PDB file of C-alpha atoms (C1' of nucleotides) in Angstrom:
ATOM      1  CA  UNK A   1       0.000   0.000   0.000  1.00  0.00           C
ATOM      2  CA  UNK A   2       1.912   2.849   0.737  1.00  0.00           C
ATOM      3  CA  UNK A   3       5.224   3.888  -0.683  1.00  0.00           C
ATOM      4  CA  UNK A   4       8.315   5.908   0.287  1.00  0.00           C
ATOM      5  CA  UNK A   5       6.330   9.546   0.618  1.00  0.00           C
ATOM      6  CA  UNK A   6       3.222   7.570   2.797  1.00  0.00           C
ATOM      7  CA  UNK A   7       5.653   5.792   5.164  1.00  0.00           C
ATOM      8  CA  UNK A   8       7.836   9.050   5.103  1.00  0.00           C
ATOM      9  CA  UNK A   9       4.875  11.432   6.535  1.00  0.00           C
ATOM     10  CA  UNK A  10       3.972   8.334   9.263  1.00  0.00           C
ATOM     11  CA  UNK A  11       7.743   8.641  10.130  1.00  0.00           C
ATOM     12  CA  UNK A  12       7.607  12.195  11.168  1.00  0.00           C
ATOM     13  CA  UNK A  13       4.096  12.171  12.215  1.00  0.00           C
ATOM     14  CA  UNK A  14       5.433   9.336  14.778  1.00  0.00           C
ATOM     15  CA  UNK A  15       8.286  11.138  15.546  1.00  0.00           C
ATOM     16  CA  UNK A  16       6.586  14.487  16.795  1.00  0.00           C
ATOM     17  CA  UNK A  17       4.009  12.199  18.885  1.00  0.00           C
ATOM     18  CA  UNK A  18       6.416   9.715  20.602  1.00  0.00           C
ATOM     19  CA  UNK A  19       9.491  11.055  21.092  1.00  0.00           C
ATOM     20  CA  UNK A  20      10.474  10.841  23.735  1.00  0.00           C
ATOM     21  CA  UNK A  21       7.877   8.047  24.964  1.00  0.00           C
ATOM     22  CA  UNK A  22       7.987   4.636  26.674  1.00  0.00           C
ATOM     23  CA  UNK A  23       6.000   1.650  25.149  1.00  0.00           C
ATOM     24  CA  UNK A  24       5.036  -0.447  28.179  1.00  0.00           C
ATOM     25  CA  UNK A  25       4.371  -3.900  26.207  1.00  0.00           C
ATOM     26  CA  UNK A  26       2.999  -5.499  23.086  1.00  0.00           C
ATOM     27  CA  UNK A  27      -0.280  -7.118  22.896  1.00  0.00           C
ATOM     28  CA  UNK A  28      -0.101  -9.535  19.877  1.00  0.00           C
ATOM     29  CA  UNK A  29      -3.922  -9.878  18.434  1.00  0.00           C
ATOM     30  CA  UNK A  30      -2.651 -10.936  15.046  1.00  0.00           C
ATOM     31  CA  UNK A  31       0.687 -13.526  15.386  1.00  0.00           C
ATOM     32  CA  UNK A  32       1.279 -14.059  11.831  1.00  0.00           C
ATOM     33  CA  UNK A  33       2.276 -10.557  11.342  1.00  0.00           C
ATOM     34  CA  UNK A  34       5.276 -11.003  13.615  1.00  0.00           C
ATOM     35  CA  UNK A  35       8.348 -12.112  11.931  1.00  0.00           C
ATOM     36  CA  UNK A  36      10.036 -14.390  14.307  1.00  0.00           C
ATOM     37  CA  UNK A  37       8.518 -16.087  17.673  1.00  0.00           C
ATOM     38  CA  UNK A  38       5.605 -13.650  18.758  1.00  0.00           C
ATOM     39  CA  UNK A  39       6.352 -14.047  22.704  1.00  0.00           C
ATOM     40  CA  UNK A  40      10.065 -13.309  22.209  1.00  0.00           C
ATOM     41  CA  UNK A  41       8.929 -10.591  20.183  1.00  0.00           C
ATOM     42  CA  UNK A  42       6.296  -9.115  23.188  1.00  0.00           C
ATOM     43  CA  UNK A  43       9.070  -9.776  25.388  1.00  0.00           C
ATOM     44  CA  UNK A  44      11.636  -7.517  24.139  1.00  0.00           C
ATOM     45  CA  UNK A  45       8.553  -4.430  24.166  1.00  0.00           C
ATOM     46  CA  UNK A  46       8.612  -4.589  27.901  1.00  0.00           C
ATOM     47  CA  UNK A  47       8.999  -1.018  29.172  1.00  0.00           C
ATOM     48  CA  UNK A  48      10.870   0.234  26.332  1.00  0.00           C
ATOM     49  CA  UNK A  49      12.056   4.005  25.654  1.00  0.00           C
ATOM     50  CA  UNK A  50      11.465   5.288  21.758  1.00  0.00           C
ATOM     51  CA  UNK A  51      14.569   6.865  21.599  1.00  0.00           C
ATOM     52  CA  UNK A  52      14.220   7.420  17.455  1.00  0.00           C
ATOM     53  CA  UNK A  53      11.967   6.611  14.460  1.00  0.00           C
ATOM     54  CA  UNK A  54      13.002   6.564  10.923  1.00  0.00           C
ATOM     55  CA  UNK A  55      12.556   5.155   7.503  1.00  0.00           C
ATOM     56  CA  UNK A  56      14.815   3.104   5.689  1.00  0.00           C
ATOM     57  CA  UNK A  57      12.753   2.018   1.841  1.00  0.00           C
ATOM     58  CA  UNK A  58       9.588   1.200   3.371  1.00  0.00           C
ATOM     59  CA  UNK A  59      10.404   0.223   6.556  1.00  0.00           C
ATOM     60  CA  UNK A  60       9.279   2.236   9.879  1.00  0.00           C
ATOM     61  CA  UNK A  61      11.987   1.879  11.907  1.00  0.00           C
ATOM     62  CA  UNK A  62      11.883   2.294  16.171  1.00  0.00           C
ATOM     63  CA  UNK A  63      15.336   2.646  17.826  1.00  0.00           C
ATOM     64  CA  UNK A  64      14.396   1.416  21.278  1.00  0.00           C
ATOM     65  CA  UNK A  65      17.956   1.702  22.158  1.00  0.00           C
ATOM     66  CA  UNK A  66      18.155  -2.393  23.116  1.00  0.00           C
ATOM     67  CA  UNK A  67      17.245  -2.985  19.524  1.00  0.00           C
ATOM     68  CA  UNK A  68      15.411  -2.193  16.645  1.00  0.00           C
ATOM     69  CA  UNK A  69      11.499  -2.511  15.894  1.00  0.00           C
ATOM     70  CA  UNK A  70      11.244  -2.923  12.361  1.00  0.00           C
ATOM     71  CA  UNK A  71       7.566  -2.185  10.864  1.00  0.00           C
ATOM     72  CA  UNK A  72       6.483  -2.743   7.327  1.00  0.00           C
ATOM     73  CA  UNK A  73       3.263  -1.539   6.131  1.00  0.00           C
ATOM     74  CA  UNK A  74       2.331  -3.920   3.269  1.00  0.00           C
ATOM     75  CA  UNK A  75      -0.759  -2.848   1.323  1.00  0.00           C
ATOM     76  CA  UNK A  76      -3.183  -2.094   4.248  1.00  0.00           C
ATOM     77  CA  UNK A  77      -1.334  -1.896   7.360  1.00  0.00           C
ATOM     78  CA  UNK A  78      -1.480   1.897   9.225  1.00  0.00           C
ATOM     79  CA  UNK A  79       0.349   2.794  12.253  1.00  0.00           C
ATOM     80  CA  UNK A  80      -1.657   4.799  14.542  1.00  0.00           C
ATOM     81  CA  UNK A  81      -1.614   6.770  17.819  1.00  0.00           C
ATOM     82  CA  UNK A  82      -4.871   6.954  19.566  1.00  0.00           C
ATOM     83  CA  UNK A  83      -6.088   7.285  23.159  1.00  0.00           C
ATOM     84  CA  UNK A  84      -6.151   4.404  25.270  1.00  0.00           C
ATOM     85  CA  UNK A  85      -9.892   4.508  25.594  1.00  0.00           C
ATOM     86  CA  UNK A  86     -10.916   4.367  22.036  1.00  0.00           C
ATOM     87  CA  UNK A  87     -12.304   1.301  20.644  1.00  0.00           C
ATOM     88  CA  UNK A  88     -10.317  -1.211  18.416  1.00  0.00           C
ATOM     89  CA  UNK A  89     -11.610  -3.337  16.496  1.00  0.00           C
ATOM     90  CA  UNK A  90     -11.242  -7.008  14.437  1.00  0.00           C
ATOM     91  CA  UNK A  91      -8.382  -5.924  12.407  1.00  0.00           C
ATOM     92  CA  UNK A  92      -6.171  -4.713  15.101  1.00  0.00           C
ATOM     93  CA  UNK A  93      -3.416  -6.408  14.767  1.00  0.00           C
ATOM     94  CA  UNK A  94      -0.802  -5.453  17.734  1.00  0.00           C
ATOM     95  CA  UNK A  95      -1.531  -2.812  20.285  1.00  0.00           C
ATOM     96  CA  UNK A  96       1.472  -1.112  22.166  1.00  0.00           C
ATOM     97  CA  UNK A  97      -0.221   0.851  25.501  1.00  0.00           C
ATOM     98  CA  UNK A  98       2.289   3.918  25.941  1.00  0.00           C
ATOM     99  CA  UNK A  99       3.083   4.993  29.226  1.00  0.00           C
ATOM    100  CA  UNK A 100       1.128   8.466  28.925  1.00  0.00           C
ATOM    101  CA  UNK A 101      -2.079   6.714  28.314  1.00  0.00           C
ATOM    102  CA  UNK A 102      -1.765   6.753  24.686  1.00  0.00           C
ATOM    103  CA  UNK A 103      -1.462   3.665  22.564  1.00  0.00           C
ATOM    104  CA  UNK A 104       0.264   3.099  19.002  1.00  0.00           C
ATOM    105  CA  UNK A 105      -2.225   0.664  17.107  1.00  0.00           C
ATOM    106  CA  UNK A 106      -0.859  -1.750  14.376  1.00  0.00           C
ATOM    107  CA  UNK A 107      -4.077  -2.271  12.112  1.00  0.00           C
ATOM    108  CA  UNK A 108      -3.836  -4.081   9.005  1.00  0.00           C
ATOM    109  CA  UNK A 109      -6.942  -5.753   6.857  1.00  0.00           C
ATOM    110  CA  UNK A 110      -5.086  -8.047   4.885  1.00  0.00           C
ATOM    111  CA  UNK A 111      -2.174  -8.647   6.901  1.00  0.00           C
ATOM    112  CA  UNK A 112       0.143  -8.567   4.407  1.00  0.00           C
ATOM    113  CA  UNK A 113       2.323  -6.327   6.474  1.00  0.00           C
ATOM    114  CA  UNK A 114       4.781  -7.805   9.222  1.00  0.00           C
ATOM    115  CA  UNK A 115       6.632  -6.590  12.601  1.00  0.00           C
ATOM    116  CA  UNK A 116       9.819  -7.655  13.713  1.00  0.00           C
ATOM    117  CA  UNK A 117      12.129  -7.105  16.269  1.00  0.00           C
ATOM    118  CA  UNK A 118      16.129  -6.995  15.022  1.00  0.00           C
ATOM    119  CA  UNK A 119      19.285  -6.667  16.820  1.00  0.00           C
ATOM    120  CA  UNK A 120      21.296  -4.003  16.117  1.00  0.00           C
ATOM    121  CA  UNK A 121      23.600  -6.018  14.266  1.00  0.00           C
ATOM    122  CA  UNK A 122      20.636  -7.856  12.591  1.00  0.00           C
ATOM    123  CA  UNK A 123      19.273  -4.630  11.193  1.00  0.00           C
ATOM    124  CA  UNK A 124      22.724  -3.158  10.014  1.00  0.00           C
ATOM    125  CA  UNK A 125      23.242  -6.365   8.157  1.00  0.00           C
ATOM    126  CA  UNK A 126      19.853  -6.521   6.872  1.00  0.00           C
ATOM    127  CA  UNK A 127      19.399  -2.533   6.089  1.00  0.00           C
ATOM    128  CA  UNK A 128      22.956  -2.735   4.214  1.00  0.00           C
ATOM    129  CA  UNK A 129      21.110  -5.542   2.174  1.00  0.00           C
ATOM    130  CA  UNK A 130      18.679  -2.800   0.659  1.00  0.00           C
ATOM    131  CA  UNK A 131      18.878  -0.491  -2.435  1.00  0.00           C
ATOM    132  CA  UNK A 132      19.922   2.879  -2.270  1.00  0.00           C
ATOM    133  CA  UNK A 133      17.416   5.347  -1.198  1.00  0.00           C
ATOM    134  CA  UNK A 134      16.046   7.492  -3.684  1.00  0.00           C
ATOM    135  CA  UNK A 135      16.226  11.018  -2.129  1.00  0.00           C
ATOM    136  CA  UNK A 136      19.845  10.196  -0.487  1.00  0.00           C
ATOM    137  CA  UNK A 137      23.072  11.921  -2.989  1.00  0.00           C
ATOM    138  CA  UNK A 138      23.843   8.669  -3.887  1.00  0.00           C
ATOM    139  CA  UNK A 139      21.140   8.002  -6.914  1.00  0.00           C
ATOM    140  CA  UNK A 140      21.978   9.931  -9.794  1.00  0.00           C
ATOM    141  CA  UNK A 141      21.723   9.493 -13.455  1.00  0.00           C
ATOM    142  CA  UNK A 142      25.064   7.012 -13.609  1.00  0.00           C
ATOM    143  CA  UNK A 143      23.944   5.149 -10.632  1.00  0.00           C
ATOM    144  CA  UNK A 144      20.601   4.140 -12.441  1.00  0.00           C
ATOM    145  CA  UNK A 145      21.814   3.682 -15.815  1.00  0.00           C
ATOM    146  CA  UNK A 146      24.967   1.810 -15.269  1.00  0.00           C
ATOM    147  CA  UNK A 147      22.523  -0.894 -12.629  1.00  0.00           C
ATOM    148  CA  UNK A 148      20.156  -1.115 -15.449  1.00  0.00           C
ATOM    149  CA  UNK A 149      22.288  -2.034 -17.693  1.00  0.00           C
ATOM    150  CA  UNK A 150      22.028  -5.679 -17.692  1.00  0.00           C
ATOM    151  CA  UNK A 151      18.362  -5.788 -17.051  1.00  0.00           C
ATOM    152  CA  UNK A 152      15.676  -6.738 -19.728  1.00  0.00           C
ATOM    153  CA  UNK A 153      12.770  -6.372 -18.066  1.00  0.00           C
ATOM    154  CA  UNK A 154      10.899  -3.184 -18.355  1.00  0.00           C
ATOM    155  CA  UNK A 155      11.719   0.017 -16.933  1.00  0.00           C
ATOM    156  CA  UNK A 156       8.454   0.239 -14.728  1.00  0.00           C
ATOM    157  CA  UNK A 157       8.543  -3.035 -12.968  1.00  0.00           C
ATOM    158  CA  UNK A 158      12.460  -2.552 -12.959  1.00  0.00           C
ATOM    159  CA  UNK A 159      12.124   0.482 -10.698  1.00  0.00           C
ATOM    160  CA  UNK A 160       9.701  -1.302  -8.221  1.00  0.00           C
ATOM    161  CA  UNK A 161      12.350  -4.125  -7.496  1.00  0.00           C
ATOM    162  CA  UNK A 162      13.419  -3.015  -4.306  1.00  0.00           C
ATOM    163  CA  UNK A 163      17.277  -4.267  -4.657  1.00  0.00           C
ATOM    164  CA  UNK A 164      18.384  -1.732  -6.448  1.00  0.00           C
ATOM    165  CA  UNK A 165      16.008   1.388  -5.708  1.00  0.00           C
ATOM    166  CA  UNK A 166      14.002   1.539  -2.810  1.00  0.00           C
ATOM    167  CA  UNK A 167      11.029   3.466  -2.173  1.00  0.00           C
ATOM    168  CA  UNK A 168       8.936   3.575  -5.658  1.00  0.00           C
ATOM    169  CA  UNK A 169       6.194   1.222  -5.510  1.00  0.00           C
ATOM    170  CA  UNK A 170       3.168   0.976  -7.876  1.00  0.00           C
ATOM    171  CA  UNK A 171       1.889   4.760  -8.106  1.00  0.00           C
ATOM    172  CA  UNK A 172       5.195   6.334  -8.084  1.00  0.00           C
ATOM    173  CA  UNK A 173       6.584   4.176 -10.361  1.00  0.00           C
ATOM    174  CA  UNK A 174       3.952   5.494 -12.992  1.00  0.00           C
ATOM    175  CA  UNK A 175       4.006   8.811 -12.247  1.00  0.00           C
ATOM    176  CA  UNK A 176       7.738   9.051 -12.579  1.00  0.00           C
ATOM    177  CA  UNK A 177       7.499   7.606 -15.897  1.00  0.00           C
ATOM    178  CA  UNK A 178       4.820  10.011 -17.119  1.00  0.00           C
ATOM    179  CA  UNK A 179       6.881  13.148 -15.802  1.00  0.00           C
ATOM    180  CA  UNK A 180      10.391  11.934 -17.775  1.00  0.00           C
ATOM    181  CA  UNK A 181       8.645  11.104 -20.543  1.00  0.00           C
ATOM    182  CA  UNK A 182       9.473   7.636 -21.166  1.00  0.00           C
ATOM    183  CA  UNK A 183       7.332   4.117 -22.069  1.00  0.00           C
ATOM    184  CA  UNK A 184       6.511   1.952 -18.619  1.00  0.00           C
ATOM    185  CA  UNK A 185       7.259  -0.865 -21.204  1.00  0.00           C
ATOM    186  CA  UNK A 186      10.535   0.131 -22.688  1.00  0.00           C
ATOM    187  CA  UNK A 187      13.341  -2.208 -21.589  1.00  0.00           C
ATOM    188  CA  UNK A 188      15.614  -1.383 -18.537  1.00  0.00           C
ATOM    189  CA  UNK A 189      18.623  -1.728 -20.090  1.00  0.00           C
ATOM    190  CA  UNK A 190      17.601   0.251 -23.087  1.00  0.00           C
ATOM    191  CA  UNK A 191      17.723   3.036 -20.882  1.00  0.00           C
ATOM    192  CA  UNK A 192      19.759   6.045 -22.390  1.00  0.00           C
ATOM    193  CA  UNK A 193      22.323   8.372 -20.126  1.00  0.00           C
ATOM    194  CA  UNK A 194      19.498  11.206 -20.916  1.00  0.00           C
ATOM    195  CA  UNK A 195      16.732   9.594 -20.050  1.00  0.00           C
ATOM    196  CA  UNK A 196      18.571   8.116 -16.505  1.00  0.00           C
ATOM    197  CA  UNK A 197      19.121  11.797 -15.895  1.00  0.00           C
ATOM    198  CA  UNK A 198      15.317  12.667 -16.338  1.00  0.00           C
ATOM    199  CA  UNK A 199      14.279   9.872 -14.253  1.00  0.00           C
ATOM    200  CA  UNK A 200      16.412  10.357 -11.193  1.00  0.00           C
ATOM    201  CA  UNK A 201      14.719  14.064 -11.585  1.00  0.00           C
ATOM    202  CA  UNK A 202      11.368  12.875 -12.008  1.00  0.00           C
ATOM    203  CA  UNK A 203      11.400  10.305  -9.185  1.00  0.00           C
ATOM    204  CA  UNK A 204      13.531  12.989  -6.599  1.00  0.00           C
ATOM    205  CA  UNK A 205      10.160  15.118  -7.516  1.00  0.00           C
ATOM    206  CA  UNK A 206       7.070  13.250  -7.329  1.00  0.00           C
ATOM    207  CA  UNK A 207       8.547  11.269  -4.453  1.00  0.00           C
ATOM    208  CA  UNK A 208       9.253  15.108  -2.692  1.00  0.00           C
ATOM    209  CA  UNK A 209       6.453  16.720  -3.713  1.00  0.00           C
ATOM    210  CA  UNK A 210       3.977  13.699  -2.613  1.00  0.00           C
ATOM    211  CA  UNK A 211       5.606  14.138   0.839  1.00  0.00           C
ATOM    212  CA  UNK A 212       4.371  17.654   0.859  1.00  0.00           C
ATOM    213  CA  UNK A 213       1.173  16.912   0.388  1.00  0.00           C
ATOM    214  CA  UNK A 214       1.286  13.904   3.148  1.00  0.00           C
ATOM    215  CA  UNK A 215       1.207  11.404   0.323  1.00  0.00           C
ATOM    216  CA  UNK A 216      -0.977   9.636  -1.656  1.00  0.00           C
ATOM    217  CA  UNK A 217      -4.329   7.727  -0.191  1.00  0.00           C
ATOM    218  CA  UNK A 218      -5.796   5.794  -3.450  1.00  0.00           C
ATOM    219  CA  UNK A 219      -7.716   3.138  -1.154  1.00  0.00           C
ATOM    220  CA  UNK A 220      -6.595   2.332   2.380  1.00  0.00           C
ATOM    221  CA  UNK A 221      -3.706   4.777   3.034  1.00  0.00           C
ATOM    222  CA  UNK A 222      -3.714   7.070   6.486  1.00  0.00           C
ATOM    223  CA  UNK A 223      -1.187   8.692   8.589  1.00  0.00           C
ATOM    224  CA  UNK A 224      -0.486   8.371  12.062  1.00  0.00           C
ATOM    225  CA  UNK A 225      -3.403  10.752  13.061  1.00  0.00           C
ATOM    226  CA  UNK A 226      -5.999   8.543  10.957  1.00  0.00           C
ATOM    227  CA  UNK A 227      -5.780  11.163   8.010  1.00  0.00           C
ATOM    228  CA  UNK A 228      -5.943  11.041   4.009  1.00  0.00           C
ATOM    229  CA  UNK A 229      -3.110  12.588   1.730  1.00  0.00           C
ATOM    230  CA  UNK A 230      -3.950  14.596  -0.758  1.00  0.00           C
ATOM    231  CA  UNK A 231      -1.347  13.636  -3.637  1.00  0.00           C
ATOM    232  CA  UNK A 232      -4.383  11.870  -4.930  1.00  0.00           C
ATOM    233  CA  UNK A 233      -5.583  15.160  -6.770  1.00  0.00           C
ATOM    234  CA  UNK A 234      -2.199  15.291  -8.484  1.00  0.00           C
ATOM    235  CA  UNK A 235      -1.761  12.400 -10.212  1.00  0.00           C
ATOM    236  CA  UNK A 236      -1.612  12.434 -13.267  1.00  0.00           C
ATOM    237  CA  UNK A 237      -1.616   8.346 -14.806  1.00  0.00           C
ATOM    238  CA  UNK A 238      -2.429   6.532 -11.707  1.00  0.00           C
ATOM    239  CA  UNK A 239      -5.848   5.307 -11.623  1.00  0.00           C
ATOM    240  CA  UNK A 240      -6.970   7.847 -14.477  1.00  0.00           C
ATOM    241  CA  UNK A 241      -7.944   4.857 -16.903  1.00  0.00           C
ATOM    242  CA  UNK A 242      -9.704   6.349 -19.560  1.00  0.00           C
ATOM    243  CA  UNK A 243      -9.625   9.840 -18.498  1.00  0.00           C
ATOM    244  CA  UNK A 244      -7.849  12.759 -20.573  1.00  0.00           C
ATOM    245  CA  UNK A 245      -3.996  12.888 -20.242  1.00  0.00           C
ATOM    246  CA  UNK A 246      -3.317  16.157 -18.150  1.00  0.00           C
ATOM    247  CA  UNK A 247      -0.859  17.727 -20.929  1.00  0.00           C
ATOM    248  CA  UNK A 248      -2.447  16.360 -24.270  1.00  0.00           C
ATOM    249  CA  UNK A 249      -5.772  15.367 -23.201  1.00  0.00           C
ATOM    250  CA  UNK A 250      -5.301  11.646 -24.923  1.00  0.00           C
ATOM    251  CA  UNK A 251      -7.015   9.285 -23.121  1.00  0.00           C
ATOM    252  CA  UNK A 252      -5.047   7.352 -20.597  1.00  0.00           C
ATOM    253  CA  UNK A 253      -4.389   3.867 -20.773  1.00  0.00           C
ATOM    254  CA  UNK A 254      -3.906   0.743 -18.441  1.00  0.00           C
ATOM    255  CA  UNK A 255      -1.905  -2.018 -19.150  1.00  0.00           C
ATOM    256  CA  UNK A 256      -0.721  -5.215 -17.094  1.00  0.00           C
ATOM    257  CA  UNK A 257       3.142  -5.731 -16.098  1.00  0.00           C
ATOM    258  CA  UNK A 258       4.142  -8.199 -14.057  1.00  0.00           C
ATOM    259  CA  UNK A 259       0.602  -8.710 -12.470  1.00  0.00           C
ATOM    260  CA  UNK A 260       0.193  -4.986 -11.548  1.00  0.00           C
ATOM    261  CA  UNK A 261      -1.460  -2.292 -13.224  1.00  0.00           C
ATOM    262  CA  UNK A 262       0.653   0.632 -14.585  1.00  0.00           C
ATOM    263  CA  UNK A 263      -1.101   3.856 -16.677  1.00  0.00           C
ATOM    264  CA  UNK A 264       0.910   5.878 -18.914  1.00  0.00           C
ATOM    265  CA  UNK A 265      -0.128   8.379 -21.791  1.00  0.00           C
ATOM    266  CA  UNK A 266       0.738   6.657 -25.169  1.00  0.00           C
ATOM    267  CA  UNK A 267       1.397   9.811 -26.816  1.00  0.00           C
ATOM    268  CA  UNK A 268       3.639  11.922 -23.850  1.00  0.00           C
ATOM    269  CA  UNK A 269       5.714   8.561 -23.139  1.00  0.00           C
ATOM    270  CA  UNK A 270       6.810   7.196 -26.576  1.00  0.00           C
ATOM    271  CA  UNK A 271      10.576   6.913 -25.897  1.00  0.00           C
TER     272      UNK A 271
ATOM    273  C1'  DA B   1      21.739 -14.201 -12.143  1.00  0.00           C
ATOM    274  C1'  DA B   2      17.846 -12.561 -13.507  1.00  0.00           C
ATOM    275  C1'  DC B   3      13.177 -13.177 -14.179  1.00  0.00           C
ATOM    276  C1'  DG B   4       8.370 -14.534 -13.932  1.00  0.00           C
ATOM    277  C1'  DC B   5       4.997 -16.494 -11.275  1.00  0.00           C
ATOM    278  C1'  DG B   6       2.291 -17.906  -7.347  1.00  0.00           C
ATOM    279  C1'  DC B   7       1.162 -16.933  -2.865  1.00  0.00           C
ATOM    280  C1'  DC B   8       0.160 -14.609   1.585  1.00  0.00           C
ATOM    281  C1'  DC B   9      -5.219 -12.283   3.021  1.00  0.00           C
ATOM    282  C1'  DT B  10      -9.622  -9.653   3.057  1.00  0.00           C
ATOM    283  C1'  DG B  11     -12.725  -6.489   0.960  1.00  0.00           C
ATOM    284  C1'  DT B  12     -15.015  -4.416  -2.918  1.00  0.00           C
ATOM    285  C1'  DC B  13     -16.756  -3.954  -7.319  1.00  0.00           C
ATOM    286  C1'  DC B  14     -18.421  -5.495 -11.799  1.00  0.00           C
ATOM    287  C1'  DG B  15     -20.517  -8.623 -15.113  1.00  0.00           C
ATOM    288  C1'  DC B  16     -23.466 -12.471 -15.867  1.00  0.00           C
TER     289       DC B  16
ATOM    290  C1'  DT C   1     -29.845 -11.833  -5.313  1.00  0.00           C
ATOM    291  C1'  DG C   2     -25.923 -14.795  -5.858  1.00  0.00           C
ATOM    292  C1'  DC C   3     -21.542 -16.047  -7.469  1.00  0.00           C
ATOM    293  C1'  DG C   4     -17.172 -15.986  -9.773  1.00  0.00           C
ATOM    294  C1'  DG C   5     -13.391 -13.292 -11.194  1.00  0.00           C
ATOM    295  C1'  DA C   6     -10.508  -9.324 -11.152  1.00  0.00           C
ATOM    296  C1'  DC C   7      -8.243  -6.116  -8.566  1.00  0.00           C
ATOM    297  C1'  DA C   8      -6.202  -3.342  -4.517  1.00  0.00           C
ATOM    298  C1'  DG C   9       0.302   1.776  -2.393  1.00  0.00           C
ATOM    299  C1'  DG C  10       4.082  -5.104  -1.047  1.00  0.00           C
ATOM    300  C1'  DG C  11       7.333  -8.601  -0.676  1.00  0.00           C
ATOM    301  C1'  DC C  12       9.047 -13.341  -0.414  1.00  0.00           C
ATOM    302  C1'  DG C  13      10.290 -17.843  -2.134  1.00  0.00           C
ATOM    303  C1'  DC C  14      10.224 -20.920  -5.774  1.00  0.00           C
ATOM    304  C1'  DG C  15      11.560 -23.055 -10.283  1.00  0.00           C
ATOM    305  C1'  DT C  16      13.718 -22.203 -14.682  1.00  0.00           C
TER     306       DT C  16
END
DNA sequence: AACGCGCCCTGTCCGC
DNA sequence: TGCGGACAGGGCGCGT
């Protein structure tokens, strides 16, 4: 579900709410989302202090000082702070009472989202395992083009493998695309220097600009307080099927790549 | 090695 | 109205 700008705005929602803050335990409603044993797991969430949260790809990522809790949103799954008294309900998946009455609330419909606790030497190991983040100084034009290279799948589901860039999921991924210009379909490694340069600009910008607007909410998305983000008005392929392109006014079309639906303007993104 | 596919799970919508 | 199929911001593990 959500994608580097949705978990981004959680991140610093989270931040400005909980730190400092002490989560007094874990109540597990939901075991399969915990990666590992689910007791050991509630075990290591006894009294501890948030010292940090940050994002690394789509990862929400809680330095509690003794180790790191390690959330990943999958399609549905919304971190939440809410009063303790507030009613939760049948997808609640693990609730973490605060020590100032509060409570952060792991809800997730289709559970395709998971929790984990990591050592600190288990989450070095497995953050240093991830692509390069998108907005760091590190992606630029040769970065992209010389990875993609030796790839021959297309460009679109080439920037959604999360080896190599992290971040750009199924929206972002199109609306990158659309703003350098360039075919969803055309092969990775077919890639020219130029058009590497346009699409390190064009994902730096949606990816930055849907962060200002507190990201995207097509479906299920919400922040930490429970609200939408309004990137939804600007897009301007994703989920606009049919619907004039925003710069020629050709109709835009849907297609099917690698099981997931990507839009694109036939006539702005012929390269 | 890279790639394509199926699967995890629940809800919603659309066509017959 | 009922039912089957497609589809929904992700990611992992498998076989080729």
């Amino acid at each position: 579900m959500p994608e580097l700008p949705e978990v981004e705005t959680i991140v610093r929602d989270l931040g400005r709410m909980m730190v400092p803050s002490t989560i007094l335990s874990a109540d597990v409603r939901r075991p399969d989302l915990i990666v590992g044993d689910p007791d050991e797991f509630a075990a290591h969430l006894k009294n501890r202090e948030v010292g940090d949260i940050s994002r690394r790809a789509k990862n929400i990522v809680f330095d509690l000082k003794t180790g790191f809790l390690v959330v990943n949103l999958g399609m549905t799954g919304r971190l939440m702070v809410r009063d303790r008294s507030e009613p939760d309900d049948q997808y609640t998946g693990v609730l973490f009472p605060l020590s100032d009455g509060r409570k952060l609330v792991y809800r997730d419909v289709r559970r395709f989202g998971s929790l984990q606790v990591y050592s600190p030497a288990e989450w070095s190991e497995r953050a240093d395992g991830l692509g390069i983040e998108p907005l760091s100084d590190e992606f630029t034009a040769g970065y992209l083009h010389q990875l993609s290279r030796k790839s021959r799948v297309a460009i679109k589901t080439w920037l959604m493998d999360q080896r190599r860039v992290v971040g750009v999921g199924n929206i972002y991924a199109s609306e990158a695309l659309f703003r350098a210009g360039i075919s969803p379909r055309k092969a990775a490694g077919r890639i020219t220097r130029a058009e590497a340069a346009r699409l390190v600009d064009s994902i730096r910008g949606v990816l930055t600009e849907a962060i200002e607007f507190r990201g995207t909410t097509f479906l299920d998305y919400r922040d930490a307080s429970g609200e939408s983000g309004r990137f939804v008005d600007r897009l301007a392929v994703y989920g606009r099927d049919g619907e004039p392109c925003r710069v020629c006014e050709k109709p835009i079309r849907r297609i099917v790549q690698g099981g997931r639906s990507t839009f694109y303007c036939t006539a702005c993104q012929r390269s």
